[in-house]
PDB file of C-alpha atoms in Angstrom:
ATOM      1  CA  ARG A  90     -21.505  51.040   5.643  1.00  0.00           C
ATOM      2  CA  THR A  91     -19.098  49.956   2.956  1.00  0.00           C
ATOM      3  CA  PRO A  92     -19.772  49.919  -0.788  1.00  0.00           C
ATOM      4  CA  ASP A  93     -19.540  46.134  -0.630  1.00  0.00           C
ATOM      5  CA  SER A  94     -22.729  45.803   1.362  1.00  0.00           C
ATOM      6  CA  LEU A  95     -25.628  43.985  -0.291  1.00  0.00           C
ATOM      7  CA  SER A  96     -27.771  47.109  -0.525  1.00  0.00           C
ATOM      8  CA  ASP A  97     -25.093  48.996  -2.476  1.00  0.00           C
ATOM      9  CA  ARG A  98     -24.183  46.264  -4.932  1.00  0.00           C
ATOM     10  CA  PRO A  99     -25.415  46.755  -8.506  1.00  0.00           C
ATOM     11  CA  ARG A 100     -28.002  44.354  -9.807  1.00  0.00           C
ATOM     12  CA  THR A 101     -26.663  41.519 -11.886  1.00  0.00           C
ATOM     13  CA  ALA A 102     -28.178  40.073 -15.028  1.00  0.00           C
ATOM     14  CA  ARG A 103     -29.230  37.017 -13.037  1.00  0.00           C
ATOM     15  CA  SER A 104     -31.267  39.099 -10.602  1.00  0.00           C
ATOM     16  CA  ARG A 105     -33.016  40.959 -13.404  1.00  0.00           C
ATOM     17  CA  LEU A 106     -34.172  37.684 -14.980  1.00  0.00           C
ATOM     18  CA  SER A 107     -36.008  36.473 -11.907  1.00  0.00           C
ATOM     19  CA  PRO A 108     -39.029  34.170 -12.309  1.00  0.00           C
ATOM     20  CA  ALA A 109     -41.312  37.001 -11.183  1.00  0.00           C
ATOM     21  CA  GLY A 110     -40.352  38.985 -14.251  1.00  0.00           C
ATOM     22  CA  THR A 111     -40.937  36.146 -16.729  1.00  0.00           C
ATOM     23  CA  LYS A 112     -44.247  34.726 -15.538  1.00  0.00           C
ATOM     24  CA  MET A 113     -47.348  35.167 -17.699  1.00  0.00           C
ATOM     25  CA  SER A 114     -50.249  37.332 -16.676  1.00  0.00           C
ATOM     26  CA  SER A 115     -52.860  34.583 -16.509  1.00  0.00           C
ATOM     27  CA  ILE A 116     -53.092  30.796 -16.384  1.00  0.00           C
ATOM     28  CA  MET A 117     -55.896  31.129 -18.953  1.00  0.00           C
ATOM     29  CA  GLN A 118     -53.248  31.996 -21.557  1.00  0.00           C
ATOM     30  CA  TYR A 119     -50.938  29.077 -20.755  1.00  0.00           C
ATOM     31  CA  ASN A 120     -52.083  26.864 -23.660  1.00  0.00           C
ATOM     32  CA  GLY A 121     -53.804  29.418 -25.900  1.00  0.00           C
ATOM     33  CA  ALA A 122     -57.198  29.283 -27.602  1.00  0.00           C
ATOM     34  CA  ALA A 123     -59.636  31.228 -29.770  1.00  0.00           C
ATOM     35  CA  ILE A 124     -63.326  30.362 -30.187  1.00  0.00           C
ATOM     36  CA  ILE A 125     -66.224  32.096 -31.942  1.00  0.00           C
ATOM     37  CA  ALA A 126     -69.907  31.120 -31.913  1.00  0.00           C
ATOM     38  CA  MET A 127     -72.422  32.823 -34.219  1.00  0.00           C
ATOM     39  CA  ALA A 128     -76.176  32.637 -34.689  1.00  0.00           C
ATOM     40  CA  GLY A 129     -77.854  32.593 -38.096  1.00  0.00           C
ATOM     41  CA  LYS A 130     -81.345  31.964 -39.386  1.00  0.00           C
ATOM     42  CA  ASP A 131     -82.361  28.609 -37.867  1.00  0.00           C
ATOM     43  CA  CYS A 132     -78.678  27.658 -37.606  1.00  0.00           C
ATOM     44  CA  ILE A 133     -75.560  28.282 -35.543  1.00  0.00           C
ATOM     45  CA  ALA A 134     -71.841  27.998 -36.216  1.00  0.00           C
ATOM     46  CA  ILE A 135     -68.982  27.510 -33.785  1.00  0.00           C
ATOM     47  CA  ALA A 136     -65.293  27.613 -34.704  1.00  0.00           C
ATOM     48  CA  SER A 137     -61.990  27.194 -32.892  1.00  0.00           C
ATOM     49  CA  ASP A 138     -58.296  27.188 -33.666  1.00  0.00           C
ATOM     50  CA  LYS A 139     -56.216  23.986 -33.516  1.00  0.00           C
ATOM     51  CA  ARG A 140     -53.039  25.097 -31.764  1.00  0.00           C
ATOM     52  CA  TYR A 141     -51.833  23.371 -28.611  1.00  0.00           C
ATOM     53  CA  GLY A 142     -48.963  25.190 -26.988  1.00  0.00           C
ATOM     54  CA  ILE A 143     -47.141  25.701 -23.734  1.00  0.00           C
ATOM     55  CA  ARG A 144     -46.868  29.460 -23.525  1.00  0.00           C
ATOM     56  CA  ASN A 145     -45.050  30.549 -26.700  1.00  0.00           C
ATOM     57  CA  GLN A 146     -43.899  27.041 -27.642  1.00  0.00           C
ATOM     58  CA  THR A 147     -46.175  25.205 -30.074  1.00  0.00           C
ATOM     59  CA  MET A 148     -46.514  21.498 -29.282  1.00  0.00           C
ATOM     60  CA  GLY A 149     -49.187  20.444 -31.780  1.00  0.00           C
ATOM     61  CA  CYS A 150     -51.732  21.676 -34.288  1.00  0.00           C
ATOM     62  CA  GLN A 151     -54.611  19.182 -33.989  1.00  0.00           C
ATOM     63  CA  MET A 152     -56.056  20.006 -30.578  1.00  0.00           C
ATOM     64  CA  LYS A 153     -59.801  19.546 -30.132  1.00  0.00           C
ATOM     65  CA  LYS A 154     -61.468  22.451 -28.319  1.00  0.00           C
ATOM     66  CA  ILE A 155     -65.102  22.046 -29.424  1.00  0.00           C
ATOM     67  CA  PHE A 156     -67.138  19.079 -28.203  1.00  0.00           C
ATOM     68  CA  GLN A 157     -70.583  17.881 -29.282  1.00  0.00           C
ATOM     69  CA  VAL A 158     -72.614  16.674 -26.313  1.00  0.00           C
ATOM     70  CA  GLY A 159     -75.969  16.143 -28.026  1.00  0.00           C
ATOM     71  CA  ASP A 160     -77.698  16.243 -31.367  1.00  0.00           C
ATOM     72  CA  LYS A 161     -78.149  20.016 -31.125  1.00  0.00           C
ATOM     73  CA  THR A 162     -75.567  21.168 -28.583  1.00  0.00           C
ATOM     74  CA  PHE A 163     -71.902  22.126 -28.843  1.00  0.00           C
ATOM     75  CA  VAL A 164     -69.584  23.432 -26.156  1.00  0.00           C
ATOM     76  CA  GLY A 165     -66.281  25.198 -26.805  1.00  0.00           C
ATOM     77  CA  LEU A 166     -63.684  25.366 -24.049  1.00  0.00           C
ATOM     78  CA  THR A 167     -60.898  27.911 -23.655  1.00  0.00           C
ATOM     79  CA  GLY A 168     -58.289  27.972 -20.914  1.00  0.00           C
ATOM     80  CA  LEU A 169     -56.072  25.302 -19.375  1.00  0.00           C
ATOM     81  CA  ALA A 170     -55.899  22.194 -21.574  1.00  0.00           C
ATOM     82  CA  THR A 171     -55.997  19.675 -18.716  1.00  0.00           C
ATOM     83  CA  ASP A 172     -59.119  21.265 -17.247  1.00  0.00           C
ATOM     84  CA  MET A 173     -60.708  21.295 -20.704  1.00  0.00           C
ATOM     85  CA  GLN A 174     -60.334  17.520 -20.945  1.00  0.00           C
ATOM     86  CA  THR A 175     -61.635  17.035 -17.410  1.00  0.00           C
ATOM     87  CA  LEU A 176     -64.716  19.165 -18.047  1.00  0.00           C
ATOM     88  CA  ASP A 177     -65.440  17.354 -21.312  1.00  0.00           C
ATOM     89  CA  GLN A 178     -65.562  14.050 -19.431  1.00  0.00           C
ATOM     90  CA  LYS A 179     -67.781  15.493 -16.707  1.00  0.00           C
ATOM     91  CA  PHE A 180     -70.160  17.027 -19.266  1.00  0.00           C
ATOM     92  CA  ARG A 181     -70.519  13.715 -21.069  1.00  0.00           C
ATOM     93  CA  PHE A 182     -71.092  11.846 -17.798  1.00  0.00           C
ATOM     94  CA  ARG A 183     -73.852  14.186 -16.639  1.00  0.00           C
ATOM     95  CA  SER A 184     -75.455  14.240 -20.078  1.00  0.00           C
ATOM     96  CA  ASN A 185     -75.542  10.446 -20.189  1.00  0.00           C
ATOM     97  CA  MET A 186     -77.004  10.267 -16.673  1.00  0.00           C
ATOM     98  CA  TYR A 187     -79.688  12.770 -17.679  1.00  0.00           C
ATOM     99  CA  ARG A 188     -80.524  10.690 -20.746  1.00  0.00           C
ATOM    100  CA  LEU A 189     -80.836   7.506 -18.673  1.00  0.00           C
ATOM    101  CA  ARG A 190     -82.934   9.138 -15.964  1.00  0.00           C
ATOM    102  CA  GLU A 191     -85.234  11.287 -18.111  1.00  0.00           C
ATOM    103  CA  GLU A 192     -85.270   9.053 -21.220  1.00  0.00           C
ATOM    104  CA  ARG A 193     -84.758  12.078 -23.482  1.00  0.00           C
ATOM    105  CA  GLU A 194     -81.967  14.301 -24.732  1.00  0.00           C
ATOM    106  CA  MET A 195     -80.873  17.263 -22.662  1.00  0.00           C
ATOM    107  CA  SER A 196     -81.892  20.565 -24.252  1.00  0.00           C
ATOM    108  CA  THR A 197     -79.291  23.214 -24.984  1.00  0.00           C
ATOM    109  CA  GLU A 198     -80.710  25.523 -22.298  1.00  0.00           C
ATOM    110  CA  ALA A 199     -80.647  22.723 -19.705  1.00  0.00           C
ATOM    111  CA  PHE A 200     -77.084  21.844 -20.667  1.00  0.00           C
ATOM    112  CA  ALA A 201     -75.963  25.459 -20.186  1.00  0.00           C
ATOM    113  CA  ASN A 202     -77.551  25.519 -16.733  1.00  0.00           C
ATOM    114  CA  MET A 203     -75.843  22.218 -15.887  1.00  0.00           C
ATOM    115  CA  VAL A 204     -72.474  23.678 -16.903  1.00  0.00           C
ATOM    116  CA  THR A 205     -73.124  26.721 -14.709  1.00  0.00           C
ATOM    117  CA  SER A 206     -73.982  24.498 -11.756  1.00  0.00           C
ATOM    118  CA  LEU A 207     -70.887  22.334 -12.246  1.00  0.00           C
ATOM    119  CA  LEU A 208     -68.536  25.311 -12.413  1.00  0.00           C
ATOM    120  CA  TYR A 209     -70.095  27.034  -9.419  1.00  0.00           C
ATOM    121  CA  GLU A 210     -69.767  23.866  -7.345  1.00  0.00           C
ATOM    122  CA  HIS A 211     -65.978  24.248  -7.663  1.00  0.00           C
ATOM    123  CA  ARG A 212     -65.875  28.008  -7.092  1.00  0.00           C
ATOM    124  CA  PHE A 213     -63.322  27.690  -4.248  1.00  0.00           C
ATOM    125  CA  GLY A 214     -60.976  25.680  -6.481  1.00  0.00           C
ATOM    126  CA  PRO A 215     -62.241  26.518  -9.972  1.00  0.00           C
ATOM    127  CA  TYR A 216     -61.542  24.888 -13.281  1.00  0.00           C
ATOM    128  CA  PHE A 217     -59.520  27.312 -15.397  1.00  0.00           C
ATOM    129  CA  CYS A 218     -61.901  27.178 -18.352  1.00  0.00           C
ATOM    130  CA  GLU A 219     -64.433  29.560 -19.851  1.00  0.00           C
ATOM    131  CA  PRO A 220     -67.068  27.553 -21.785  1.00  0.00           C
ATOM    132  CA  ILE A 221     -69.136  28.757 -24.733  1.00  0.00           C
ATOM    133  CA  VAL A 222     -72.356  26.801 -25.294  1.00  0.00           C
ATOM    134  CA  ALA A 223     -74.002  26.966 -28.716  1.00  0.00           C
ATOM    135  CA  GLY A 224     -76.930  25.036 -30.100  1.00  0.00           C
ATOM    136  CA  LEU A 225     -80.514  25.016 -31.312  1.00  0.00           C
ATOM    137  CA  GLY A 226     -83.296  25.193 -28.760  1.00  0.00           C
ATOM    138  CA  GLY A 227     -86.725  26.635 -28.153  1.00  0.00           C
ATOM    139  CA  GLU A 228     -90.055  24.906 -28.540  1.00  0.00           C
ATOM    140  CA  ASP A 229     -89.504  24.244 -32.237  1.00  0.00           C
ATOM    141  CA  GLY A 230     -85.883  23.151 -31.809  1.00  0.00           C
ATOM    142  CA  LYS A 231     -84.702  25.687 -34.392  1.00  0.00           C
ATOM    143  CA  SER A 232     -83.988  28.806 -32.322  1.00  0.00           C
ATOM    144  CA  PRO A 233     -80.262  29.634 -32.006  1.00  0.00           C
ATOM    145  CA  PHE A 234     -78.905  29.638 -28.468  1.00  0.00           C
ATOM    146  CA  LEU A 235     -75.556  31.198 -27.494  1.00  0.00           C
ATOM    147  CA  CYS A 236     -74.234  31.377 -23.948  1.00  0.00           C
ATOM    148  CA  GLY A 237     -70.804  32.236 -22.577  1.00  0.00           C
ATOM    149  CA  MET A 238     -69.505  31.820 -19.039  1.00  0.00           C
ATOM    150  CA  ASP A 239     -66.559  32.703 -16.882  1.00  0.00           C
ATOM    151  CA  LEU A 240     -64.703  30.133 -14.816  1.00  0.00           C
ATOM    152  CA  LEU A 241     -67.280  30.436 -11.990  1.00  0.00           C
ATOM    153  CA  GLY A 242     -70.260  29.811 -14.256  1.00  0.00           C
ATOM    154  CA  ALA A 243     -71.723  33.320 -14.585  1.00  0.00           C
ATOM    155  CA  GLN A 244     -73.751  33.289 -17.796  1.00  0.00           C
ATOM    156  CA  VAL A 245     -73.878  35.848 -20.587  1.00  0.00           C
ATOM    157  CA  ARG A 246     -76.450  35.139 -23.299  1.00  0.00           C
ATOM    158  CA  THR A 247     -76.540  36.852 -26.661  1.00  0.00           C
ATOM    159  CA  GLU A 248     -78.422  36.633 -29.928  1.00  0.00           C
ATOM    160  CA  ASP A 249     -75.655  37.429 -32.424  1.00  0.00           C
ATOM    161  CA  PHE A 250     -72.152  36.135 -31.578  1.00  0.00           C
ATOM    162  CA  MET A 251     -69.911  35.115 -28.695  1.00  0.00           C
ATOM    163  CA  VAL A 252     -66.108  35.072 -28.566  1.00  0.00           C
ATOM    164  CA  GLY A 253     -63.605  33.604 -26.142  1.00  0.00           C
ATOM    165  CA  GLY A 254     -59.908  32.926 -25.752  1.00  0.00           C
ATOM    166  CA  ASP A 255     -56.759  35.034 -25.854  1.00  0.00           C
ATOM    167  CA  CYS A 256     -57.423  37.471 -28.717  1.00  0.00           C
ATOM    168  CA  THR A 257     -60.955  38.554 -27.829  1.00  0.00           C
ATOM    169  CA  GLU A 258     -60.312  42.200 -28.745  1.00  0.00           C
ATOM    170  CA  ALA A 259     -59.416  41.343 -32.339  1.00  0.00           C
ATOM    171  CA  LEU A 260     -62.242  38.809 -32.609  1.00  0.00           C
ATOM    172  CA  TYR A 261     -64.815  41.281 -31.296  1.00  0.00           C
ATOM    173  CA  GLY A 262     -63.828  43.928 -33.827  1.00  0.00           C
ATOM    174  CA  LEU A 263     -63.940  41.523 -36.744  1.00  0.00           C
ATOM    175  CA  CYS A 264     -67.274  40.024 -35.722  1.00  0.00           C
ATOM    176  CA  GLU A 265     -68.878  43.421 -35.215  1.00  0.00           C
ATOM    177  CA  SER A 266     -67.775  44.546 -38.667  1.00  0.00           C
ATOM    178  CA  MET A 267     -68.643  41.384 -40.615  1.00  0.00           C
ATOM    179  CA  TYR A 268     -71.649  39.851 -38.811  1.00  0.00           C
ATOM    180  CA  ARG A 269     -75.170  40.370 -40.160  1.00  0.00           C
ATOM    181  CA  PRO A 270     -78.436  38.990 -38.755  1.00  0.00           C
ATOM    182  CA  ASP A 271     -80.315  36.075 -40.332  1.00  0.00           C
ATOM    183  CA  LEU A 272     -77.419  34.596 -42.274  1.00  0.00           C
ATOM    184  CA  GLY A 273     -77.894  31.265 -43.992  1.00  0.00           C
ATOM    185  CA  PRO A 274     -75.645  28.269 -43.235  1.00  0.00           C
ATOM    186  CA  ASP A 275     -73.236  28.903 -46.123  1.00  0.00           C
ATOM    187  CA  GLU A 276     -72.978  32.646 -45.488  1.00  0.00           C
ATOM    188  CA  LEU A 277     -72.561  32.034 -41.756  1.00  0.00           C
ATOM    189  CA  PHE A 278     -69.677  29.667 -42.451  1.00  0.00           C
ATOM    190  CA  GLU A 279     -67.900  32.242 -44.603  1.00  0.00           C
ATOM    191  CA  VAL A 280     -68.275  34.994 -42.002  1.00  0.00           C
ATOM    192  CA  ILE A 281     -67.175  32.973 -38.988  1.00  0.00           C
ATOM    193  CA  ALA A 282     -64.229  31.441 -40.857  1.00  0.00           C
ATOM    194  CA  GLN A 283     -62.932  34.824 -42.014  1.00  0.00           C
ATOM    195  CA  CYS A 284     -63.372  36.319 -38.542  1.00  0.00           C
ATOM    196  CA  LEU A 285     -61.442  33.521 -36.825  1.00  0.00           C
ATOM    197  CA  LEU A 286     -58.625  33.244 -39.367  1.00  0.00           C
ATOM    198  CA  SER A 287     -58.100  37.005 -39.378  1.00  0.00           C
ATOM    199  CA  GLY A 288     -58.344  37.253 -35.598  1.00  0.00           C
ATOM    200  CA  VAL A 289     -55.762  34.585 -34.764  1.00  0.00           C
ATOM    201  CA  ASP A 290     -53.288  36.227 -37.162  1.00  0.00           C
ATOM    202  CA  ARG A 291     -53.020  38.959 -34.526  1.00  0.00           C
ATOM    203  CA  ASP A 292     -52.258  36.548 -31.668  1.00  0.00           C
ATOM    204  CA  CYS A 293     -49.196  34.340 -31.198  1.00  0.00           C
ATOM    205  CA  LEU A 294     -50.945  31.957 -28.760  1.00  0.00           C
ATOM    206  CA  ALA A 295     -53.682  30.770 -31.129  1.00  0.00           C
ATOM    207  CA  GLY A 296     -54.021  29.761 -34.751  1.00  0.00           C
ATOM    208  CA  TRP A 297     -52.391  27.046 -36.884  1.00  0.00           C
ATOM    209  CA  GLY A 298     -55.641  26.303 -38.720  1.00  0.00           C
ATOM    210  CA  CYS A 299     -59.217  26.098 -37.511  1.00  0.00           C
ATOM    211  CA  VAL A 300     -62.273  23.872 -37.491  1.00  0.00           C
ATOM    212  CA  VAL A 301     -65.823  25.132 -38.137  1.00  0.00           C
ATOM    213  CA  HIS A 302     -69.044  23.318 -37.180  1.00  0.00           C
ATOM    214  CA  VAL A 303     -72.319  24.515 -38.720  1.00  0.00           C
ATOM    215  CA  LEU A 304     -75.446  23.147 -37.022  1.00  0.00           C
ATOM    216  CA  THR A 305     -78.837  23.155 -38.764  1.00  0.00           C
ATOM    217  CA  PRO A 306     -82.055  21.263 -37.983  1.00  0.00           C
ATOM    218  CA  GLU A 307     -80.992  18.761 -40.658  1.00  0.00           C
ATOM    219  CA  GLY A 308     -77.573  17.982 -39.189  1.00  0.00           C
ATOM    220  CA  VAL A 309     -73.983  19.124 -38.649  1.00  0.00           C
ATOM    221  CA  THR A 310     -71.426  20.151 -41.258  1.00  0.00           C
ATOM    222  CA  THR A 311     -67.769  20.223 -40.180  1.00  0.00           C
ATOM    223  CA  ARG A 312     -64.979  21.834 -42.194  1.00  0.00           C
ATOM    224  CA  ASP A 313     -61.269  22.043 -41.435  1.00  0.00           C
ATOM    225  CA  LEU A 314     -59.438  25.119 -42.697  1.00  0.00           C
ATOM    226  CA  LYS A 315     -55.745  25.788 -43.132  1.00  0.00           C
ATOM    227  CA  GLY A 316     -54.192  28.843 -41.534  1.00  0.00           C
ATOM    228  CA  ARG A 317     -50.823  30.450 -41.119  1.00  0.00           C
ATOM    229  CA  MET A 318     -48.263  28.113 -39.544  1.00  0.00           C
ATOM    230  CA  ASP A 319     -45.765  30.679 -38.295  1.00  0.00           C
TER     231      ASP A 319
END
């Protein structure tokens, strides 16, 4: 063997910068997202960031990631932006068909089960989204309901808060330190806004402002907040 053989040649800069070394760890982080849902006393709040990016490149700061599908139901979507838009259309279609067939609104619990069924139907070619369903349910229509899912539709229900997106570790720590049970609508807004704004400051794939929806039996209050733009 001579030193000029391929096995003895030193690696070049081009070989070190191969696509395998630059790819991201997950398709769920391709566009970036951060969502928090919290339960209060006869109310819920759900908040998301506004950034739309392609990996580390920011393309816009007005992306909608939370969708209202009924009078008392919200769904937040994290993951691939194209699949988020597709699922929003499918959720609205099935909700409208339910309303026409049953002549009543779909409850939050029924909507969460419908989302689970839809995602599990496509388990062999899944949508790259992890939904968070938040709303008011129960017999009186005032009980907070929070439910998170993975991309196959496996449900996790909780009574305090639910987080999703890229910076879940930071969001979990902030929510655990600031959340208190039985918060009123105004207090719940302050807590969820501070948790989201502080959490996305520790993540380069989410942020650029946020939107907060507070749902009470009387209606919905939506507030847009400014965040760091760097």
